[in-house]
């Protein structure tokens, strides 16, 4: 099975060798992931985490060499979830328009269920765009990996004759990503009740404009999201 | 002259009545604005500011009732600059496509000169989307004010017959904003050297797709930006 290339992020955590150790480590990461969605990766503190987990600070530290290692473990865990929910399901679809449309729709879905928690990729992008170091590098590597996967799907859709031959994969990726970012912004900051419908229609229009007749026939509009948004399920 | 509606943000700062007091207050805000672009509004501390300004903490505090008031003053100052550089210059253009295109191009230009410093609107959006309170309210009010101005310009372009009658101002605004956000992301986090060219082409294509023949004749493509980006002036 095809896979999102794993980025070379060093695994850490001394006493995580045992099954129990690995379980505790994962529980800490899960808790940190939940917190990071709300307060950002930079807001994570070993102290607050220890408190939440009912552990000592040194107990938490024992599983991660440093706060940076914890932050990287959180990004990696987020990446794994994203891969499961978006990438693997999309590549189960046939190459070309079906796979590309599935990627776009699952990405949209992922961001829309994250309306309450916030997307770690998007919030960390702003947190770390000006902070060089291993956390930024890990974040960039994982985001690049996903963007590369989408660009690959676009290139395949061109090869399959489902997107027009003059489609620029980098340009189309930039545009898709823009609508995802605008959705996150409008739903989370502005609380616009119809932001999901706007994103859905924008993405549909984008793919339609670049599709060949063969591609158009394979394109199912994301109606489900639009009707959800119309019912005001998204932004409260 | 038309104006971006001022948002009702309370002015504070006890000893700022005198000319000297106002000058000091503005100098603190300028310094804070510079810092906030890099470290975020939440990263601002009265202590570090006092240090930078060679003032006592209480001296800085005397100009702002609280850290929140300082943060709001910084957002307002950013808003005033944005208004001067983007809004006022754009509305000097005739109504319809010339004004709308000027808004879009000046917005793009503003974000592209902010590649090094970061856009306060965009970084604060992520910082405050989950933190209710007066800072978030001030931020939302100012962003909404600008978005309303763009939507108004789109509606006028429809009335002038420069954009197709079926253009949805909210949808087009969402799409323009998406490309601005993607530019900020790709140039600052991913350091993609051609992100400005991608944004430029995407915005051009968007306006072209919605323009009537009369509107098309009035639309000047933003070549300058594209060639700048090609020379690698943007992302380092």
XYZ file of C-alpha atoms in Angstrom, chain B:
236
model
C -14.252 60.576 1.889
C -15.545 57.090 2.537
C -13.983 55.417 5.585
C -13.631 51.999 7.151
C -16.156 52.216 10.012
C -14.193 52.645 13.210
C -14.777 49.911 15.728
C -15.727 50.834 19.254
C -12.555 49.990 21.107
C -12.090 51.931 24.331
C -9.087 54.261 24.367
C -7.046 54.070 27.516
C -3.782 55.387 28.937
C -3.866 57.811 31.802
C -0.986 60.210 31.219
C -1.311 60.323 27.440
C -3.126 63.657 27.471
C -0.030 65.765 26.798
C 1.775 65.809 23.459
C 4.791 64.194 25.105
C 2.545 61.562 26.683
C 0.928 60.749 23.343
C 4.341 60.499 21.712
C 5.601 58.050 24.328
C 2.420 56.024 24.087
C 2.784 55.781 20.303
C 6.464 54.805 20.631
C 5.484 51.968 22.987
C 2.784 50.830 20.562
C 5.218 50.907 17.620
C 7.714 48.819 19.549
C 4.970 46.386 20.627
C 3.671 46.139 17.059
C 7.117 45.176 15.829
C 7.481 42.554 18.553
C 3.960 41.183 18.066
C 4.638 40.420 14.402
C 7.357 37.999 15.480
C 6.191 36.603 18.802
C 2.441 37.164 18.687
C 0.202 39.445 20.722
C 0.142 36.925 23.548
C 3.920 36.986 23.679
C 3.916 40.709 24.520
C 5.022 41.382 28.057
C 5.130 44.733 29.801
C 8.508 43.731 31.271
C 10.225 43.083 27.941
C 8.648 46.188 26.434
C 9.867 48.330 29.324
C 13.319 46.889 28.816
C 13.301 47.654 25.090
C 11.994 51.177 25.689
C 14.428 51.797 28.522
C 11.491 52.611 30.783
C 10.270 51.242 34.088
C 7.442 48.696 34.070
C 5.191 51.131 35.884
C 6.123 53.769 33.303
C 4.785 51.517 30.515
C 1.766 50.540 32.593
C 0.903 54.199 33.138
C 0.143 54.488 29.407
C -2.104 51.432 29.284
C -4.542 50.288 31.912
C -3.653 46.638 31.371
C -1.909 44.208 29.040
C -5.239 43.706 27.268
C -5.506 47.440 26.619
C -1.996 47.393 25.192
C -2.896 44.454 22.937
C -6.004 46.270 21.716
C -3.977 49.440 21.077
C -1.548 47.382 18.999
C -4.350 45.855 16.914
C -5.883 49.302 16.408
C -2.543 50.748 15.342
C -2.068 47.887 12.871
C -5.593 48.499 11.602
C -4.823 52.209 11.060
C -1.709 51.365 9.024
C -3.624 48.797 7.001
C -6.359 51.358 6.352
C -3.821 53.925 5.145
C -1.881 51.573 2.892
C -4.663 49.434 1.503
C -8.115 50.906 1.956
C -7.594 54.648 1.362
C -5.394 54.118 -1.653
C -7.800 51.624 -3.198
C -10.879 53.802 -2.793
C -9.093 56.581 -4.623
C -9.747 54.380 -7.681
C -13.078 54.572 -9.560
C -15.865 52.309 -8.293
C -16.179 48.849 -9.801
C -13.348 46.701 -11.116
C -10.570 49.334 -10.758
C -11.306 49.785 -7.040
C -11.773 46.073 -6.353
C -8.576 45.149 -8.213
C -6.674 47.873 -6.322
C -7.951 46.495 -2.999
C -6.839 42.985 -3.879
C -3.451 44.082 -5.189
C -2.705 46.377 -2.261
C -3.737 43.642 0.161
C -1.388 41.244 -1.588
C 1.381 43.839 -1.521
C 0.828 44.467 2.178
C 1.075 40.762 3.006
C 4.139 40.386 0.821
C 6.045 43.182 2.582
C 5.023 41.497 5.818
C 6.777 38.284 4.879
C 9.519 38.992 7.387
C 7.401 40.444 10.164
C 4.191 38.433 9.877
C 0.675 39.812 9.567
C -0.850 40.651 12.944
C -4.367 39.902 11.682
C -3.403 36.398 10.563
C -1.228 35.432 13.522
C -3.647 36.911 16.043
C -6.540 35.084 14.409
C -4.975 31.776 15.425
C -3.908 33.082 18.833
C -7.320 34.411 19.789
C -9.817 32.181 17.988
C -10.242 30.264 21.224
C -9.798 33.067 23.771
C -13.012 35.007 24.354
C -12.635 38.542 25.668
C -12.126 42.141 24.598
C -8.937 41.494 22.558
C -10.665 38.857 20.469
C -13.686 41.148 20.037
C -11.526 44.061 18.887
C -9.660 41.816 16.458
C -12.847 40.330 14.998
C -14.435 43.783 14.667
C -11.467 45.143 12.715
C -11.130 42.124 10.438
C -14.887 42.176 9.787
C -14.680 45.870 8.924
C -12.087 45.194 6.256
C -13.915 42.140 4.891
C -17.118 44.206 4.704
C -15.267 46.855 2.698
C -14.081 44.237 0.180
C -17.571 42.742 -0.076
C -18.932 46.246 -0.676
C -16.405 46.780 -3.471
C -17.445 43.449 -5.022
C -21.128 44.412 -4.849
C -20.318 47.752 -6.510
C -18.381 45.967 -9.265
C -21.481 43.856 -9.913
C -23.667 46.991 -10.020
C -21.216 48.623 -12.422
C -21.488 45.602 -14.715
C -17.815 44.724 -14.236
C -18.473 41.408 -12.484
C -21.058 38.859 -13.641
C -24.507 39.357 -12.147
C -24.451 35.909 -10.500
C -21.280 36.713 -8.504
C -21.765 36.068 -4.782
C -19.835 38.782 -2.871
C -19.434 36.582 0.213
C -18.123 33.683 -1.849
C -15.660 35.816 -3.813
C -14.445 37.451 -0.600
C -13.899 33.982 0.928
C -11.847 32.931 -2.095
C -9.694 36.092 -2.202
C -9.016 35.763 1.531
C -8.082 32.108 1.095
C -5.325 32.996 -1.379
C -4.020 35.724 0.940
C -3.868 33.186 3.799
C -2.160 30.564 1.629
C 0.453 33.129 0.569
C 1.176 34.005 4.196
C 1.445 30.314 5.086
C 3.599 29.195 2.175
C 5.984 32.146 2.249
C 6.449 32.252 6.013
C 6.289 28.615 7.075
C 7.265 26.665 3.978
C 9.518 29.425 2.537
C 8.344 28.584 -0.965
C 10.132 31.004 -3.269
C 7.260 31.185 -5.765
C 4.384 31.651 -3.319
C 3.810 35.271 -4.331
C 3.634 34.286 -8.006
C 1.141 31.533 -7.132
C -1.014 33.967 -5.142
C -0.879 36.518 -7.925
C -1.922 34.054 -10.623
C -4.669 32.604 -8.417
C -6.153 36.045 -7.675
C -5.940 37.056 -11.335
C -7.698 33.869 -12.431
C -10.404 34.402 -9.815
C -11.236 37.954 -10.911
C -10.995 37.025 -14.594
C -13.409 34.118 -14.170
C -16.035 36.428 -12.629
C -15.423 39.489 -14.821
C -17.715 40.632 -17.626
C -16.058 41.767 -20.895
C -16.354 45.361 -19.612
C -14.706 44.335 -16.334
C -11.956 42.391 -18.112
C -10.992 45.480 -20.087
C -10.418 47.312 -16.794
C -8.429 44.539 -15.125
C -4.657 44.942 -15.032
C -2.881 41.714 -14.081
C -0.522 41.988 -11.113
C 2.610 41.291 -13.142
C 4.870 43.285 -10.876
C 4.357 40.898 -8.003
C 4.819 37.841 -10.153
C 8.150 39.046 -11.502
C 9.265 40.054 -7.999
C 8.499 36.583 -6.775
C 10.312 35.006 -9.697
C 13.419 36.899 -8.659
C 13.144 35.295 -5.241
C 12.627 38.611 -3.431
C 10.057 37.193 -1.090
C 10.918 34.059 0.755
C 14.417 33.595 2.077
